[in-house]
Short mmCIF file of C-alpha atoms in Angstrom, two decimals:
data_model
loop_
_atom_site.label_atom_id
_atom_site.label_comp_id
_atom_site.label_asym_id
_atom_site.label_seq_id
_atom_site.Cartn_x
_atom_site.Cartn_y
_atom_site.Cartn_z
CA MET A 1354 8.62 -36.15 -19.58
CA GLN A 1355 8.98 -36.55 -15.84
CA VAL A 1356 6.75 -34.35 -13.65
CA HIS A 1357 6.74 -33.91 -9.92
CA LEU A 1358 3.28 -33.90 -8.35
CA ARG A 1359 2.69 -32.56 -4.86
CA ILE A 1360 -0.79 -33.67 -3.87
CA GLN A 1361 -2.69 -32.70 -0.72
CA ARG A 1362 -3.95 -35.83 1.01
CA PHE A 1363 -6.45 -36.23 3.82
CA ASN A 1364 -8.21 -39.29 5.13
CA PRO A 1365 -10.56 -38.25 7.96
CA GLU A 1366 -10.47 -41.76 9.45
CA VAL A 1367 -6.71 -41.68 9.93
CA ASP A 1368 -5.35 -38.13 9.62
CA SER A 1369 -5.88 -35.28 12.03
CA LYS A 1370 -4.98 -32.72 9.36
CA PRO A 1371 -4.15 -32.65 5.63
CA TYR A 1372 -0.60 -33.29 4.45
CA TYR A 1373 1.24 -33.27 1.12
CA GLU A 1374 2.45 -36.34 -0.72
CA ASP A 1375 4.99 -36.31 -3.56
CA HIS A 1376 4.89 -38.43 -6.71
CA GLU A 1377 7.05 -38.59 -9.84
CA VAL A 1378 5.16 -39.64 -12.97
CA GLU A 1379 6.04 -40.00 -16.63
CA VAL A 1380 3.63 -38.10 -18.90
CA GLU A 1381 3.50 -36.39 -22.27
CA PRO A 1382 3.52 -32.57 -22.42
CA THR A 1383 0.15 -32.79 -24.15
CA ASP A 1384 -1.37 -34.92 -21.39
CA ARG A 1385 -3.77 -33.29 -18.96
CA VAL A 1386 -3.20 -32.95 -15.21
CA LEU A 1387 -6.01 -35.49 -14.85
CA ASP A 1388 -3.87 -38.02 -16.76
CA ALA A 1389 -1.04 -37.45 -14.29
CA LEU A 1390 -3.47 -37.98 -11.39
CA ASN A 1391 -4.76 -41.16 -13.04
CA LYS A 1392 -1.19 -42.46 -13.32
CA VAL A 1393 -0.71 -41.90 -9.60
CA LYS A 1394 -4.00 -43.61 -8.76
CA TRP A 1395 -3.62 -46.53 -11.16
CA PHE A 1396 0.09 -47.27 -10.72
CA HIS A 1397 1.36 -45.66 -7.49
CA ASP A 1398 -1.34 -45.33 -4.87
CA GLY A 1399 -4.88 -46.57 -5.40
CA THR A 1400 -6.14 -44.77 -2.30
CA LEU A 1401 -5.78 -41.33 -3.92
CA THR A 1402 -9.33 -39.99 -4.16
CA TYR A 1403 -10.68 -37.38 -6.57
CA ARG A 1404 -13.82 -36.82 -8.62
CA ARG A 1405 -13.81 -37.16 -12.39
CA SER A 1406 -16.45 -38.24 -14.82
CA CYS A 1407 -16.48 -37.10 -18.43
CA ALA A 1408 -12.81 -36.01 -18.45
CA HIS A 1409 -13.53 -33.54 -21.24
CA GLY A 1410 -14.35 -30.31 -19.44
CA VAL A 1411 -18.11 -30.67 -19.54
CA CYS A 1412 -19.28 -32.39 -16.36
CA GLY A 1413 -17.41 -30.12 -13.95
CA SER A 1414 -16.43 -32.91 -11.54
CA ASP A 1415 -12.68 -32.47 -11.36
CA ALA A 1416 -12.35 -28.84 -10.31
CA MET A 1417 -9.33 -28.50 -8.04
CA ARG A 1418 -6.58 -26.09 -7.10
CA ILE A 1419 -3.70 -26.61 -9.53
CA ASN A 1420 -0.62 -24.55 -8.71
CA GLY A 1421 -2.79 -22.22 -6.64
CA ARG A 1422 -5.47 -21.67 -9.26
CA ASN A 1423 -8.89 -23.27 -9.53
CA ARG A 1424 -8.89 -25.34 -12.70
CA LEU A 1425 -10.46 -28.43 -14.21
CA ALA A 1426 -7.79 -31.14 -14.11
CA CYS A 1427 -9.11 -32.45 -17.44
CA LYS A 1428 -8.61 -29.12 -19.23
CA VAL A 1429 -5.14 -28.16 -18.06
CA LEU A 1430 -2.25 -29.48 -20.13
CA ILE A 1431 0.98 -30.49 -18.42
CA ARG A 1432 3.02 -28.25 -20.73
CA ASP A 1433 1.04 -25.22 -19.48
CA VAL A 1434 1.69 -25.80 -15.78
CA GLY A 1435 5.32 -26.94 -15.80
CA THR A 1436 6.99 -29.94 -14.22
CA ASN A 1437 6.30 -29.06 -10.58
CA ILE A 1438 2.58 -29.30 -9.99
CA THR A 1439 0.87 -28.72 -6.66
CA ILE A 1440 -2.65 -30.10 -6.47
CA GLU A 1441 -5.05 -29.24 -3.64
CA PRO A 1442 -8.80 -29.52 -3.10
CA LEU A 1443 -11.00 -26.45 -3.71
CA VAL A 1444 -10.73 -24.01 -0.82
CA GLY A 1445 -13.75 -22.77 1.08
CA PHE A 1446 -15.38 -26.21 1.21
CA ARG A 1447 -15.07 -29.02 3.76
CA VAL A 1448 -12.68 -31.70 2.55
CA ILE A 1449 -14.29 -35.14 2.59
CA ARG A 1450 -11.18 -36.97 1.48
CA ASP A 1451 -8.05 -36.01 -0.49
CA LEU A 1452 -9.30 -33.84 -3.39
CA VAL A 1453 -13.00 -34.48 -2.81
CA VAL A 1454 -14.88 -31.64 -1.12
CA ASP A 1455 -18.41 -31.39 0.27
CA MET A 1456 -20.44 -29.66 -2.47
CA GLU A 1457 -23.70 -29.67 -0.47
CA PRO A 1458 -23.54 -25.97 0.56
CA PHE A 1459 -22.69 -25.08 -3.04
CA PHE A 1460 -25.74 -26.87 -4.43
CA ASN A 1461 -27.99 -25.51 -1.67
CA ALA A 1462 -26.99 -22.00 -2.75
CA TYR A 1463 -27.62 -23.01 -6.37
CA LYS A 1464 -31.12 -24.34 -5.52
CA SER A 1465 -31.97 -21.17 -3.59
CA VAL A 1466 -32.03 -19.08 -6.79
CA LEU A 1467 -34.70 -21.30 -8.46
CA PRO A 1468 -32.52 -22.46 -11.37
CA PHE A 1469 -35.33 -23.73 -13.59
CA LEU A 1470 -37.81 -22.27 -16.04
CA ILE A 1471 -40.77 -20.60 -14.34
CA ASN A 1472 -43.62 -19.94 -16.70
CA ASP A 1473 -47.27 -20.14 -15.70
CA ASP A 1474 -48.65 -19.90 -19.23
CA PRO A 1475 -50.29 -23.08 -20.55
CA ALA A 1476 -47.56 -25.35 -21.88
CA PRO A 1477 -47.38 -25.02 -25.68
CA THR A 1478 -47.53 -28.12 -27.85
CA THR A 1479 -44.25 -27.14 -29.56
CA GLU A 1480 -41.03 -25.55 -28.31
CA ARG A 1481 -41.15 -22.14 -26.66
CA LEU A 1482 -39.61 -20.16 -29.50
CA GLN A 1483 -37.27 -17.26 -28.91
CA SER A 1484 -35.53 -14.78 -31.20
CA PRO A 1485 -31.75 -15.11 -31.64
CA GLU A 1486 -31.36 -11.69 -29.98
CA ASP A 1487 -33.36 -12.79 -26.91
CA ARG A 1488 -31.29 -15.97 -26.71
CA GLU A 1489 -28.06 -14.00 -27.02
CA ARG A 1490 -28.97 -11.92 -23.95
CA PHE A 1491 -28.12 -14.75 -21.53
CA ASP A 1492 -25.96 -16.92 -23.78
CA ASP A 1493 -22.82 -16.47 -21.69
CA THR A 1494 -24.37 -17.76 -18.47
CA THR A 1495 -25.82 -20.87 -20.11
CA LYS A 1496 -22.27 -22.21 -20.29
CA CYS A 1497 -21.98 -22.89 -16.56
CA ILE A 1498 -21.15 -26.50 -15.66
CA LEU A 1499 -21.41 -26.03 -11.86
CA CYS A 1500 -17.81 -27.01 -11.22
CA ALA A 1501 -17.52 -24.48 -8.34
CA CYS A 1502 -14.21 -23.02 -9.58
CA CYS A 1503 -15.68 -19.52 -9.33
CA THR A 1504 -17.35 -19.89 -5.95
CA SER A 1505 -14.24 -21.45 -4.45
CA SER A 1506 -12.03 -18.65 -5.82
CA CYS A 1507 -14.18 -15.91 -4.25
CA PRO A 1508 -12.54 -14.50 -1.10
CA ILE A 1509 -15.95 -13.77 0.42
CA THR A 1510 -16.91 -17.45 0.38
CA TRP A 1511 -13.69 -18.30 2.24
CA THR A 1512 -14.82 -16.41 5.32
CA ASN A 1513 -18.54 -16.15 4.92
CA ASP A 1514 -20.80 -19.17 4.49
CA GLU A 1515 -23.90 -17.02 3.98
CA PHE A 1516 -22.96 -15.68 0.54
CA VAL A 1517 -24.79 -17.48 -2.30
CA GLY A 1518 -21.62 -17.31 -4.37
CA PRO A 1519 -20.93 -16.45 -8.01
CA ALA A 1520 -22.11 -19.76 -9.49
CA ALA A 1521 -25.60 -19.37 -8.03
CA ILE A 1522 -25.82 -15.80 -9.34
CA VAL A 1523 -24.66 -16.90 -12.80
CA ASN A 1524 -27.44 -19.49 -12.88
CA ALA A 1525 -29.99 -16.97 -11.66
CA HIS A 1526 -28.80 -14.62 -14.42
CA ARG A 1527 -29.37 -17.38 -16.97
CA PHE A 1528 -33.12 -17.36 -16.16
CA ILE A 1529 -33.66 -13.74 -15.10
CA PHE A 1530 -32.77 -12.52 -18.59
CA ASP A 1531 -34.53 -15.34 -20.44
CA SER A 1532 -37.52 -13.87 -22.31
CA ARG A 1533 -39.46 -17.15 -21.81
CA ASP A 1534 -39.14 -17.04 -18.03
CA GLN A 1535 -41.53 -15.30 -15.62
CA GLY A 1536 -39.75 -15.85 -12.31
CA ALA A 1537 -37.32 -12.93 -12.39
CA ALA A 1538 -38.98 -11.14 -9.47
CA GLU A 1539 -38.71 -14.22 -7.23
CA ARG A 1540 -35.04 -14.72 -8.05
CA LEU A 1541 -34.23 -11.04 -7.68
CA ALA A 1542 -35.84 -11.08 -4.23
CA VAL A 1543 -33.46 -13.88 -3.21
CA LEU A 1544 -30.46 -12.04 -4.64
CA ASN A 1545 -31.45 -8.68 -3.09
CA GLN A 1546 -30.48 -9.93 0.37
CA LYS A 1547 -27.25 -9.09 2.07
CA SER A 1548 -26.14 -12.67 1.40
CA GLY A 1549 -27.18 -12.35 -2.26
CA VAL A 1550 -25.40 -10.22 -4.84
CA TRP A 1551 -24.57 -7.51 -2.29
CA ARG A 1552 -21.79 -9.58 -0.76
CA CYS A 1553 -19.94 -9.46 -4.07
CA ARG A 1554 -16.94 -7.12 -3.83
CA THR A 1555 -16.14 -7.17 -7.56
CA VAL A 1556 -12.83 -8.96 -6.98
CA PHE A 1557 -12.97 -10.64 -10.44
CA ASN A 1558 -11.43 -13.91 -9.14
CA CYS A 1559 -14.52 -15.75 -10.38
CA THR A 1560 -14.11 -14.48 -13.93
CA GLU A 1561 -10.44 -15.46 -13.88
CA ALA A 1562 -11.21 -18.92 -12.52
CA CYS A 1563 -14.10 -19.92 -14.80
CA PRO A 1564 -12.93 -22.79 -17.06
CA ARG A 1565 -15.79 -22.00 -19.44
CA GLY A 1566 -14.76 -18.38 -19.90
CA ILE A 1567 -18.00 -16.99 -18.50
CA GLN A 1568 -17.81 -13.28 -17.66
CA VAL A 1569 -19.00 -14.02 -14.13
CA THR A 1570 -18.39 -10.61 -12.58
CA ARG A 1571 -20.16 -8.97 -15.51
CA ALA A 1572 -23.19 -11.22 -14.95
CA ILE A 1573 -23.23 -10.34 -11.24
CA GLU A 1574 -23.03 -6.61 -12.03
CA GLU A 1575 -25.90 -6.98 -14.51
CA VAL A 1576 -28.04 -8.50 -11.77
CA LYS A 1577 -27.08 -5.64 -9.42
CA ARG A 1578 -28.00 -3.08 -12.06
CA THR A 1579 -31.30 -4.83 -12.69
CA LEU A 1580 -32.08 -4.66 -8.98
CA LEU A 1581 -31.51 -0.91 -9.18
CA THR A 1582 -33.40 -0.18 -12.38
CA GLY A 1583 -35.96 -3.01 -12.35
CA ASP A 1584 -35.27 -3.55 -16.06
CA VAL A 1585 -34.96 -7.26 -16.86
CA SER A 1586 -34.63 -6.89 -20.63
CA MET B 917 -42.19 -52.36 -5.04
CA VAL B 918 -41.42 -48.66 -5.31
CA GLN B 919 -43.82 -46.58 -3.28
CA VAL B 920 -44.94 -43.36 -4.88
CA PRO B 921 -45.72 -40.74 -2.23
CA THR B 922 -49.28 -39.45 -2.43
CA GLY B 923 -49.64 -36.31 -4.44
CA SER B 924 -46.40 -36.62 -6.36
CA GLY B 925 -47.55 -38.76 -9.30
CA PRO B 926 -47.45 -37.25 -12.79
CA ASP B 927 -51.20 -36.50 -12.81
CA GLN B 928 -51.18 -34.65 -9.53
CA VAL B 929 -48.11 -32.66 -10.54
CA SER B 930 -49.74 -31.11 -13.56
CA ALA B 931 -52.96 -30.42 -11.64
CA ALA B 932 -51.39 -28.81 -8.60
CA PRO B 933 -50.76 -25.05 -8.51
CA ARG B 934 -47.20 -24.02 -9.18
CA SER B 935 -46.51 -22.86 -5.64
CA ALA B 936 -47.54 -26.25 -4.21
CA ARG B 937 -45.54 -28.12 -6.83
CA ARG B 938 -42.25 -26.53 -6.07
CA ALA B 939 -39.89 -28.21 -3.62
CA PRO B 940 -39.03 -26.23 -0.50
CA ILE B 941 -36.24 -23.79 -1.20
CA PRO B 942 -33.18 -24.17 0.99
CA ARG B 943 -32.53 -20.84 2.64
CA VAL B 944 -28.96 -19.65 2.25
CA GLY B 945 -27.20 -18.65 5.42
CA ARG B 946 -28.87 -17.57 8.59
CA GLU B 947 -30.38 -14.31 7.44
CA ARG B 948 -34.06 -14.01 6.78
CA PRO B 949 -35.10 -12.35 3.53
CA THR B 950 -36.07 -8.91 4.74
CA GLY B 951 -37.36 -7.29 1.57
CA SER B 952 -35.26 -4.28 2.54
CA ASN B 953 -33.43 -2.34 -0.15
CA PHE B 954 -30.76 -1.05 2.24
CA GLU B 955 -27.93 -3.02 0.66
CA LEU B 956 -29.04 -1.94 -2.81
CA TYR B 957 -28.95 1.75 -1.88
CA SER B 958 -25.70 1.28 0.02
CA TRP B 959 -24.13 -0.16 -3.14
CA TYR B 960 -25.48 2.65 -5.30
CA PHE B 961 -24.34 5.28 -2.80
CA PHE B 962 -20.87 3.71 -2.91
CA ARG B 963 -20.65 4.22 -6.67
CA VAL B 964 -22.08 7.72 -6.75
CA SER B 965 -20.13 8.99 -3.72
CA GLY B 966 -16.94 7.45 -5.10
CA LEU B 967 -17.33 9.34 -8.38
CA LEU B 968 -18.18 12.61 -6.63
CA LEU B 969 -15.27 12.19 -4.22
CA ILE B 970 -12.83 11.87 -7.12
CA LEU B 971 -14.01 15.27 -8.40
CA LEU B 972 -14.13 16.89 -4.96
CA ALA B 973 -10.83 15.52 -3.69
CA VAL B 974 -8.92 16.31 -6.90
CA THR B 975 -10.30 19.87 -6.85
CA HIS B 976 -9.34 20.17 -3.18
CA VAL B 977 -5.77 18.98 -3.83
CA VAL B 978 -5.37 21.29 -6.83
CA ILE B 979 -6.50 24.32 -4.80
CA MET B 980 -4.52 23.52 -1.68
CA HIS B 981 -1.29 22.19 -3.18
CA VAL B 982 -1.03 23.29 -6.79
CA VAL B 983 -2.69 26.71 -7.09
CA ASN B 984 -1.66 27.64 -3.54
CA THR B 985 1.15 26.18 -1.48
CA VAL B 986 1.00 24.92 2.06
CA ASP B 987 2.98 28.02 3.18
CA GLU B 988 0.17 30.30 2.01
CA ILE B 989 -2.58 28.39 3.75
CA ASN B 990 -3.23 29.91 7.15
CA TYR B 991 -6.13 31.13 9.22
CA ASP B 992 -6.78 34.11 6.95
CA PHE B 993 -6.87 31.85 3.94
CA VAL B 994 -9.60 29.76 5.56
CA VAL B 995 -11.51 32.88 6.64
CA ASP B 996 -11.37 34.19 3.11
CA ARG B 997 -12.42 30.86 1.63
CA TRP B 998 -15.28 30.22 4.03
CA ASN B 999 -16.72 33.67 3.41
CA SER B 1000 -18.31 32.00 0.43
CA PRO B 1001 -21.21 29.63 1.10
CA PHE B 1002 -20.10 27.72 -1.99
CA TRP B 1003 -16.78 26.64 -0.43
CA ARG B 1004 -18.43 25.87 2.89
CA GLY B 1005 -20.88 23.66 0.98
CA PHE B 1006 -18.02 22.14 -1.01
CA ASP B 1007 -16.07 21.21 2.12
CA TRP B 1008 -19.15 19.99 3.94
CA LEU B 1009 -20.15 17.77 1.01
CA MET B 1010 -16.63 16.35 0.88
CA LEU B 1011 -16.72 15.67 4.62
CA ILE B 1012 -20.11 13.94 4.49
CA LEU B 1013 -19.31 11.84 1.44
CA ALA B 1014 -15.83 10.81 2.61
CA LEU B 1015 -17.10 9.84 6.06
CA LEU B 1016 -20.12 7.91 4.83
CA HIS B 1017 -18.16 6.29 1.98
CA GLY B 1018 -15.49 5.18 4.45
CA LEU B 1019 -18.09 4.06 6.98
CA ASN B 1020 -19.85 2.00 4.34
CA GLY B 1021 -16.62 0.29 3.31
CA ALA B 1022 -15.65 -0.49 6.89
CA ARG B 1023 -19.20 -1.73 7.63
CA ILE B 1024 -18.95 -4.16 4.73
CA ALA B 1025 -15.48 -5.35 5.79
CA VAL B 1026 -16.81 -6.00 9.31
CA ASP B 1027 -19.81 -7.90 7.92
CA ASP B 1028 -17.53 -10.03 5.77
CA TYR B 1029 -14.79 -10.86 8.21
CA VAL B 1030 -15.99 -10.42 11.81
CA ARG B 1031 -18.02 -13.56 12.29
CA PRO B 1032 -18.74 -13.76 16.06
CA ARG B 1033 -21.97 -11.83 16.59
CA GLY B 1034 -20.81 -10.04 19.74
CA TRP B 1035 -17.65 -8.71 18.11
CA ARG B 1036 -19.60 -7.72 15.03
CA VAL B 1037 -22.08 -5.66 17.06
CA PHE B 1038 -19.16 -4.09 18.96
CA ALA B 1039 -17.29 -3.21 15.76
CA HIS B 1040 -20.42 -1.74 14.18
CA SER B 1041 -21.11 0.31 17.32
CA VAL B 1042 -17.58 1.76 17.30
CA LEU B 1043 -17.79 2.52 13.58
CA TRP B 1044 -21.16 4.23 13.63
CA SER B 1045 -20.35 6.17 16.81
CA ALA B 1046 -17.05 7.44 15.39
CA ALA B 1047 -18.70 8.40 12.10
CA ILE B 1048 -21.56 10.25 13.80
CA ILE B 1049 -19.22 12.08 16.21
CA PHE B 1050 -16.89 13.20 13.40
CA LEU B 1051 -19.89 14.18 11.31
CA ILE B 1052 -21.23 16.38 14.12
CA ILE B 1053 -17.86 17.96 14.99
CA GLY B 1054 -17.06 18.66 11.33
CA SER B 1055 -20.52 20.04 10.60
CA ILE B 1056 -20.38 22.34 13.65
CA ALA B 1057 -16.99 23.68 12.51
CA ILE B 1058 -18.17 24.33 8.96
CA VAL B 1059 -21.62 25.70 9.75
CA THR B 1060 -20.88 27.85 12.81
CA PHE B 1061 -17.42 29.17 11.83
CA ASN B 1062 -17.60 32.94 12.30
CA PRO B 1063 -14.35 34.96 11.95
CA GLU B 1064 -15.92 38.14 13.41
CA ALA B 1065 -16.85 36.32 16.59
CA VAL B 1066 -13.26 35.11 16.87
CA VAL B 1067 -11.96 38.67 16.39
CA THR B 1068 -14.27 40.13 19.07
CA ALA B 1069 -13.25 37.32 21.41
CA GLY B 1070 -9.72 38.76 21.20
CA ARG B 1071 -7.85 36.60 18.77
#
């Protein structure tokens, strides 16, 4: 089937502002949007620039705005988005070129919540075992692939570069509620700032945008409640 | 040859205390971590006051517009109602909660969207001043309202 792609282009060395470019490509209904982009890049215009790596919804490289919604190009089928497809870079980030945005602020926010196991006990010689119930407590937030769909969909991050953003909170949640971790207090101190969880306005865009189906707003509210009650179980 | 910076080899890593091992944490935004719980309490107040306001406002509407009609509500109605400390307390609580709930919402909207510092300070000043003035005027009306004084003054 023939689909019409409208792609936002921007080359900082030539263009003063972004513009849209149209392409007609022949694809199958069961192809992904990424396949359509590949056709443009491989057969129409090799200068089209976008990130992709695994192409199977795991690496989180090809998050972009597809028909106004933040999606992974490799997970969206053509038949689900129709024959007129508008593709833009993620909003709220600086565009480096075409669909590639500067993820540095995103990863700085991610690093600020200490997204690694903190445990001062002597390292055991075997795995740190955990009951299935304890593992279940933070199972949902282990699914994050750091694609930035959620952070870029959050209206607060569009106007406010101080907010850590939903992705960072999700990754803090993953360790705060891990029974093997001892760094909850440090992470909660980071998130108890105005630019931490308290900038969240419970808009739910993040939950809607997450390609992994993480209940992002729920995770954020759990962190807020923990800040109130001090209960990290 | 790859140069290994002193102190970052595998042996030193395991020997160093955890705090020294950890890479510097990039601070998000311009704010310093204050350790203050103001935002936490503001959020909690938002939830609690919102719930209370639903009860108070619905009760208020039922009394003023369902049980009574606007035609029946006059000065004497208010005198009769405010004879009871309960209704004075009810109205005062509604005033306080509605004002502070609204102030909190507007404060957050200003923080989110007014980025230039000067304008933000200005907007906060206007908000807090208006809230405090209305709070004082409303409280004076509710607390000092005295129908007998009005009668003797020749109503």
